[in-house]
Short mmCIF file of C-alpha atoms in Angstrom, two decimals:
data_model
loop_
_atom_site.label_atom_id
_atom_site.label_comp_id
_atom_site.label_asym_id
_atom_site.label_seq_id
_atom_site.Cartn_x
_atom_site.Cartn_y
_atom_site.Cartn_z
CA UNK A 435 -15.35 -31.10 -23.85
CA UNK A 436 -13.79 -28.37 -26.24
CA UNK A 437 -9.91 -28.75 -26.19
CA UNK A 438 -7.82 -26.52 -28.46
CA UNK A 439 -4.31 -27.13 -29.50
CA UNK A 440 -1.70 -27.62 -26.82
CA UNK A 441 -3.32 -28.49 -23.27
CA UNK A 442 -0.88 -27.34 -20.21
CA UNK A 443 -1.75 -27.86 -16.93
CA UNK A 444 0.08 -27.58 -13.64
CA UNK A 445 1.12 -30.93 -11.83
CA UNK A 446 -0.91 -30.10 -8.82
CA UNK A 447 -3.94 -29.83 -11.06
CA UNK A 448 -3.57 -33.69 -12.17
CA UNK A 449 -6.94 -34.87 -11.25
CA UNK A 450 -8.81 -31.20 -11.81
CA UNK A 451 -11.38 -30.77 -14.50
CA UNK A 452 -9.82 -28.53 -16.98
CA UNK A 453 -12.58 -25.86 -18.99
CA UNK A 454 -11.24 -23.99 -21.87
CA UNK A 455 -11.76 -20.40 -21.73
CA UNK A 456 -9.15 -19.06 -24.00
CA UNK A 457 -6.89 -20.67 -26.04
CA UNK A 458 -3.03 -19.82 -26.63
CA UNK A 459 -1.30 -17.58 -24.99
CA UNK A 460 -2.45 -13.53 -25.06
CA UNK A 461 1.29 -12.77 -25.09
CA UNK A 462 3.05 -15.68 -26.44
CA UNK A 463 6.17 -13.29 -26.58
CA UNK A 464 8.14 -14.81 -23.46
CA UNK A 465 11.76 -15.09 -25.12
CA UNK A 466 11.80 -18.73 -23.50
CA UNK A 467 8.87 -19.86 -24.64
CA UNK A 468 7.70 -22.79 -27.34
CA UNK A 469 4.39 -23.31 -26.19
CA UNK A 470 1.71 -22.09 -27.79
CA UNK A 471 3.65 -20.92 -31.05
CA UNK A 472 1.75 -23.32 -32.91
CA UNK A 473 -2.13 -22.24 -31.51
CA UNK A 474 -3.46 -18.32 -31.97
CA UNK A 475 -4.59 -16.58 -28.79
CA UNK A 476 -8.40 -16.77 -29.23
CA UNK A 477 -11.37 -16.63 -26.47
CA UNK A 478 -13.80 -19.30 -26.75
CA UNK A 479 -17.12 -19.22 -27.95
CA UNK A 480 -19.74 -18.83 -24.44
CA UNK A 481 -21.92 -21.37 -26.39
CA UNK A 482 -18.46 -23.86 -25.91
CA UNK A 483 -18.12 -22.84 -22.23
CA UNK A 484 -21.77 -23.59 -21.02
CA UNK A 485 -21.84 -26.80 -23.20
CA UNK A 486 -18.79 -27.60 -21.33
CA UNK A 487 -20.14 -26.96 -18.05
CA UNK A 488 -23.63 -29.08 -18.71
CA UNK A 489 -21.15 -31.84 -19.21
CA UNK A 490 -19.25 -31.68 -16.60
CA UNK A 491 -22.16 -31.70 -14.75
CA UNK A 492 -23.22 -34.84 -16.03
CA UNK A 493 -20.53 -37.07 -14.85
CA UNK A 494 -18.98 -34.56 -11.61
CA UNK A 495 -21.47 -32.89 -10.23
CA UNK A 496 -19.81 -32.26 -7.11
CA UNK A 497 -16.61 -31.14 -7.69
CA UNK A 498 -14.90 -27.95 -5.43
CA UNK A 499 -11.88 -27.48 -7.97
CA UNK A 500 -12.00 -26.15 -11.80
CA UNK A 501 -9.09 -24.87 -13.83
CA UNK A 502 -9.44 -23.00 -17.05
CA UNK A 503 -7.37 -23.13 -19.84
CA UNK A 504 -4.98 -22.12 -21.28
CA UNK A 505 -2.18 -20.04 -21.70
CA UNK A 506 -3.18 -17.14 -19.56
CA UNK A 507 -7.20 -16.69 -19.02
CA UNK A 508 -6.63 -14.20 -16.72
CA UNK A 509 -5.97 -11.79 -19.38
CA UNK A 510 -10.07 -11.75 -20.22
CA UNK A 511 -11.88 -8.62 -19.24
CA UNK A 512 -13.05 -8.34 -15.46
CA UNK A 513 -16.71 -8.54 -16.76
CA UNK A 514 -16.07 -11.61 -18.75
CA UNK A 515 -14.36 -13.41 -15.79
CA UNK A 516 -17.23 -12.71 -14.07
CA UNK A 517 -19.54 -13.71 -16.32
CA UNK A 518 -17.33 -17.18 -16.71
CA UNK A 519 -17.47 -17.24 -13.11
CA UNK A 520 -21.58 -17.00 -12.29
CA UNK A 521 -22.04 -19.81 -14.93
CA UNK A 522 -19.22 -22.08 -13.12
CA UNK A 523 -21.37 -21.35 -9.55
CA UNK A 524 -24.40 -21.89 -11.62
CA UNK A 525 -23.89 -25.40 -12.81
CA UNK A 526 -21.55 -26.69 -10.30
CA UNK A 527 -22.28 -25.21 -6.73
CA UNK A 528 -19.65 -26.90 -4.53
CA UNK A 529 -16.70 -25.83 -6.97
CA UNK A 530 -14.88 -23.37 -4.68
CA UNK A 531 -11.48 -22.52 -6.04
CA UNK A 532 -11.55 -21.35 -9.76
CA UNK A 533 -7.56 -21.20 -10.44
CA UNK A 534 -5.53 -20.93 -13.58
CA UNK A 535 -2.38 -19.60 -15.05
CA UNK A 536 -2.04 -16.10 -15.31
CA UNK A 537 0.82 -13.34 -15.10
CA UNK A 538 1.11 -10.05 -13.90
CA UNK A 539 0.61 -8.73 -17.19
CA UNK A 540 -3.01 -10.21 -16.73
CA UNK A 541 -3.47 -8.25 -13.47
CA UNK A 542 -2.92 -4.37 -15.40
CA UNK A 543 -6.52 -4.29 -16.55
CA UNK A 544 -7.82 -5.36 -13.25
CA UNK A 545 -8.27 -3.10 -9.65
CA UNK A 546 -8.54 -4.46 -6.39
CA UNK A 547 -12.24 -4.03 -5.84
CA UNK A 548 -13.16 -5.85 -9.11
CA UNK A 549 -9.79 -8.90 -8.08
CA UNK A 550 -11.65 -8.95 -4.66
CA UNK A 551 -14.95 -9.88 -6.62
CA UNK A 552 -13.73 -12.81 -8.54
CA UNK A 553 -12.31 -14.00 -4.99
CA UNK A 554 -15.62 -14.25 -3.81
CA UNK A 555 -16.48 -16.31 -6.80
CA UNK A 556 -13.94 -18.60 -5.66
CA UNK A 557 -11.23 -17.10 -8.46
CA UNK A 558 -8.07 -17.66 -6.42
CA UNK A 559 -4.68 -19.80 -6.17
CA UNK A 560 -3.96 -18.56 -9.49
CA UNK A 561 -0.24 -20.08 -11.42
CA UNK A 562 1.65 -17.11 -11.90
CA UNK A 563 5.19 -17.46 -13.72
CA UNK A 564 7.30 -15.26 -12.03
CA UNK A 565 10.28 -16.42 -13.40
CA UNK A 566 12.66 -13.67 -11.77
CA UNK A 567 12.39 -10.32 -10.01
CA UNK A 568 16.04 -9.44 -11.03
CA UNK A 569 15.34 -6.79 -13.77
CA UNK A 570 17.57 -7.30 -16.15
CA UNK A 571 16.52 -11.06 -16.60
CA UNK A 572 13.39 -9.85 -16.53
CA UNK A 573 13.51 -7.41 -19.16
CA UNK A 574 15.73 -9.81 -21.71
CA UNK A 575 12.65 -12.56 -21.31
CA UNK A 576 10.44 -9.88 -21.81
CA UNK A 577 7.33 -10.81 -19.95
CA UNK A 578 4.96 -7.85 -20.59
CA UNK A 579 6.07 -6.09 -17.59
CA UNK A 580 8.92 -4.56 -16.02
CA UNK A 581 9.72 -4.95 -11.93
CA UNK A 582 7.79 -2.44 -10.97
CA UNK A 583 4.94 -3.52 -12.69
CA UNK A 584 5.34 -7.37 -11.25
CA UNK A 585 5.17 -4.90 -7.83
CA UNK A 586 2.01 -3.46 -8.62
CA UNK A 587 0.51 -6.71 -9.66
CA UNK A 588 1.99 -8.30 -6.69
CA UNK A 589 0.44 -5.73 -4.65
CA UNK A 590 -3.08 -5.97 -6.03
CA UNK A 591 -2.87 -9.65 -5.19
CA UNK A 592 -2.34 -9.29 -1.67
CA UNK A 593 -4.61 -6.45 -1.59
CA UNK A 594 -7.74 -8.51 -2.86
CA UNK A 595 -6.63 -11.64 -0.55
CA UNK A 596 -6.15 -13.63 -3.52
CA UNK A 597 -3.22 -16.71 -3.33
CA UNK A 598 -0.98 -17.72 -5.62
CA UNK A 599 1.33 -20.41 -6.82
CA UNK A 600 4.81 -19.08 -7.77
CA UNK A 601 6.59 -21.20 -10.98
CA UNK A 602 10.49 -19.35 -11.03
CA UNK A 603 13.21 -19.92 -13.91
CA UNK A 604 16.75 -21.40 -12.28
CA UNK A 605 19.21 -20.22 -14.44
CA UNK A 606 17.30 -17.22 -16.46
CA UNK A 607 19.75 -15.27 -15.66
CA UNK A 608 22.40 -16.96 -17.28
CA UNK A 609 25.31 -17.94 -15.92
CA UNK A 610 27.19 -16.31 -13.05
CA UNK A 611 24.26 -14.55 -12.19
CA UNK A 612 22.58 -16.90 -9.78
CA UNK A 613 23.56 -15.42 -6.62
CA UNK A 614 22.03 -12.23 -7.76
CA UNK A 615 18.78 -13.72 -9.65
CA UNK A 616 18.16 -15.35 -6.65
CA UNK A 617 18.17 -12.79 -3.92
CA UNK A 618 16.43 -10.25 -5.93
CA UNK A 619 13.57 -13.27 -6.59
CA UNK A 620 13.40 -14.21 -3.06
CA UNK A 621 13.23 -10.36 -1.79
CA UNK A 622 10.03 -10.24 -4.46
CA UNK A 623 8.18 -12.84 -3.35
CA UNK A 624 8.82 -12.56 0.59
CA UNK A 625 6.85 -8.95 -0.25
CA UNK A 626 3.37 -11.43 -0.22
CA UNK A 627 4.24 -15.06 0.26
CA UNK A 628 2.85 -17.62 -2.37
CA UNK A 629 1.17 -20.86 -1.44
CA UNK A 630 3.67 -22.78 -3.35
CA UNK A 631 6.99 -22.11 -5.24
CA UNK A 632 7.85 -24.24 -8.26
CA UNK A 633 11.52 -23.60 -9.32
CA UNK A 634 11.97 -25.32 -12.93
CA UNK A 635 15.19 -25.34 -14.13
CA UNK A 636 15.38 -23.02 -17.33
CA UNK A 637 15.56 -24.97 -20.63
CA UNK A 638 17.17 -23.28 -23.69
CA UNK A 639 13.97 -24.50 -26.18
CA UNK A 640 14.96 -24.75 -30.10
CA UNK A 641 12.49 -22.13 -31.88
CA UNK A 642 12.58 -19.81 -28.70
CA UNK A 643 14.27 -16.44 -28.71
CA UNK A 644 16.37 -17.42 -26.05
CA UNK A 645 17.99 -19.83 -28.51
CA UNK A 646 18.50 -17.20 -30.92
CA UNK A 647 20.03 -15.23 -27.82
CA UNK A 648 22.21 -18.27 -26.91
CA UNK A 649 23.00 -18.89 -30.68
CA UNK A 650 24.55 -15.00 -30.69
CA UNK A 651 26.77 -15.26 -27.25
CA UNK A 652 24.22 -12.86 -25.43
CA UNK A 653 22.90 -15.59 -23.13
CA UNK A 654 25.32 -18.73 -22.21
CA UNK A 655 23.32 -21.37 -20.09
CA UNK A 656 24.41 -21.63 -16.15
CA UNK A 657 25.82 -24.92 -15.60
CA UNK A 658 23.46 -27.41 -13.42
CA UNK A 659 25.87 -27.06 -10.31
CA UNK A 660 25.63 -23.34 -10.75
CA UNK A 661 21.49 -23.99 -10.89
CA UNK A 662 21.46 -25.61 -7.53
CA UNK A 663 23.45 -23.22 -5.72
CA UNK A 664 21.26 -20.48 -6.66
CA UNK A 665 18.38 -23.00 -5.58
CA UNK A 666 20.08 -23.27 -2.37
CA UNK A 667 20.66 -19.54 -1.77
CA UNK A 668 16.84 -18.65 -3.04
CA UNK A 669 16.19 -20.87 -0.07
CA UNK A 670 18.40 -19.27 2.12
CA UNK A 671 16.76 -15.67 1.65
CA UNK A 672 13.10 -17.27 1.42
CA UNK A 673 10.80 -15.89 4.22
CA UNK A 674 7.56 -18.07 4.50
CA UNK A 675 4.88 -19.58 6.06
CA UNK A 676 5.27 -22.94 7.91
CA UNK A 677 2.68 -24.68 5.04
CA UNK A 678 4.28 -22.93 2.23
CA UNK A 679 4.62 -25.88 -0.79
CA UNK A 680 8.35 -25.74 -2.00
CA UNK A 681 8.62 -28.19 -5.03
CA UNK A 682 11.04 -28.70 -7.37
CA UNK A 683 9.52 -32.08 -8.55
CA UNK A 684 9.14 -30.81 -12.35
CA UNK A 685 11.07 -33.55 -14.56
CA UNK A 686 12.84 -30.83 -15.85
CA UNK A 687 15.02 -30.60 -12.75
CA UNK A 688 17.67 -32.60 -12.06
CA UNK A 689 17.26 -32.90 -8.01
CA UNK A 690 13.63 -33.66 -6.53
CA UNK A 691 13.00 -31.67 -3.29
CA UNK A 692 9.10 -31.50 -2.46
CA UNK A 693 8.32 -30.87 1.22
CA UNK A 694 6.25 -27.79 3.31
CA UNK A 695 8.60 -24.55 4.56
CA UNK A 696 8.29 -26.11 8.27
CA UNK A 697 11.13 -28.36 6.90
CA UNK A 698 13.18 -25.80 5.20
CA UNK A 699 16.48 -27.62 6.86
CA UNK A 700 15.80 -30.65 4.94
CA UNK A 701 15.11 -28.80 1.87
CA UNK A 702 18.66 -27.22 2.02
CA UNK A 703 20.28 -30.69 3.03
CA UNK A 704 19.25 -32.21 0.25
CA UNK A 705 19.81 -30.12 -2.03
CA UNK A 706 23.47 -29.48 -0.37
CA UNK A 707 23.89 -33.48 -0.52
CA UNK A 708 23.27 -33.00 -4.47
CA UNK A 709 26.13 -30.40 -4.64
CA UNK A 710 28.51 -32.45 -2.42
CA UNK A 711 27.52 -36.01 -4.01
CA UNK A 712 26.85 -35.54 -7.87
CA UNK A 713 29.64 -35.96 -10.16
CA UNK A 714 31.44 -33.06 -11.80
CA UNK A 715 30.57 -33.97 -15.29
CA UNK A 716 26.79 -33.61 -14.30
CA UNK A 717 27.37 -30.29 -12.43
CA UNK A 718 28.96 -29.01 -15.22
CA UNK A 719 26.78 -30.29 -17.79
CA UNK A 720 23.84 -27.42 -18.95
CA UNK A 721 19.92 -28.28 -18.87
CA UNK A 722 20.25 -28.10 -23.01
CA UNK A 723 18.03 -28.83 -25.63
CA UNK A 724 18.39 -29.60 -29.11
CA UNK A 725 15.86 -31.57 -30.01
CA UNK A 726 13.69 -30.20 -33.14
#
């Protein structure tokens, strides 16, 4: 298998085969962001892909489940998506979910009828880092799109029938703004309900611009007391289905809640036990990082 650079993929996707089809990120200008600083956007060679694909055919024939790498695939072209696509149903015909990351800056070169033609491929459940819908976070992490443009991607998503998994930044709004990152997020997503909603708690990364921005005094870190409360309020506001995923497993949180939206009152006790029960030093402490 081709592998290039850093290899990220979601926790869910632990035991899925993963097939490069770019590498790096397209954008690779989040303001949070470390990953891929080291490793050039670049698509990989077809020759790669299909060589890929015979092996993977070799020793799992049979798999229903593929995700492609890396940063943000969905940013390739409809046509070559497709393309990628045919070949995947060509050398393994049970594979019925193709899913990767993406992000709604992926989804402004695509329309609805050509997102509802990689959903018949099986393109679907794609990652999408969110992050925030309150627009003024959103424009200072500068994502490639503004809140009416997450709209209009959000939109063509639910238009096409296509799922998604929703990975959200606690505390990217700095602090004192939770109350307000978190409604605004929660009013976003209840517009199309994701399958699953990963909050991660925001992690001030040396070599990011957000640690330039910290650095300066124009972002200061919410405490992780201040974290959970917005957790517990984007909770609150949250309207989804029964089977809805809610994890914040990610060892980058400090409280583990993982169960389905059916038990929504368990998800707020426990994460009200962690506010009532943790010690002050820890609630006040920040999520920060300083390693080099």
């Amino acid at each position: 298998m081709h592998y290039t650079g850093e290899v990220y993929r979601p926790p869910l996707e632990a035991r899925t085969v993963l097939l490069e089809v770019t590498r790096g990120c397209s954008h690779n200008e989040c303001a949070f962001c470390v990953m891929y600083k080291r490793t050039p956007f670049s698509i990989a060679p077809m020759e790669n892909i299909i060589s890929d694909l015979e092996e993977v055919r070799t020793y799992a024939p049979n798999i229903d489940r593929i995700y492609l790498l890396n940063g943000d695939p969905f940013v390739l072209s409809f046509d070559k998506l497709y393309e990628i696509g045919g070949l995947i149903n060509h050398y393994l015909p049970n594979v019925k979910t193709i899913t990767s990351y993406a992000s709604f800056y992926n989804l402004k070169n695509k329309s609805v009828d050509e997102l509802k033609k990689l959903k018949a491929l099986g393109y679907d459940e794609l990652y999408i880092g969110v992050e925030t819908a309150y627009e003024k976070a959103l424009l200072n992490i500068n994502k490639g799109c503004n809140l009416n443009e997450y709209k209009e991607g959000l939109e063509k998503l639910k238009s096409a029938g296509m799922s998604y998994h929703a990975i959200l930044m606690m505390g990217v709004a700095g602090a004192g703004n939770g109350e307000v990152n978190a409604k605004a997020t929660a009013e976003f997503l209840n517009i199309y309900p994701p399958k699953s909603v990963f909050p991660m708690t925001t992690s001030v990364q040396y070599g990011s611009k957000l640690y330039e921005m910290r650095q300066r005094g124009d972002f200061v870190e919410a405490s992780l007391g201040e974290i959970i409360k917005e957790q517990i309020i984007l909770v609150e506001n949250l309207d989804l289905p029964e089977d809805t995923l809610f994890s914040s497993g990610h060892m980058v949180n400090l409280v583990n809640v993982t169960h389905r939206w059916k038990h929504k009152d368990q998800i707020l006790d426990k994460l009200n036990y962690a506010l009532d029960n943790l010690s002050q030093d820890i609630l006040n402490s920040t999520n920060e990082r300083e390693a080099r």
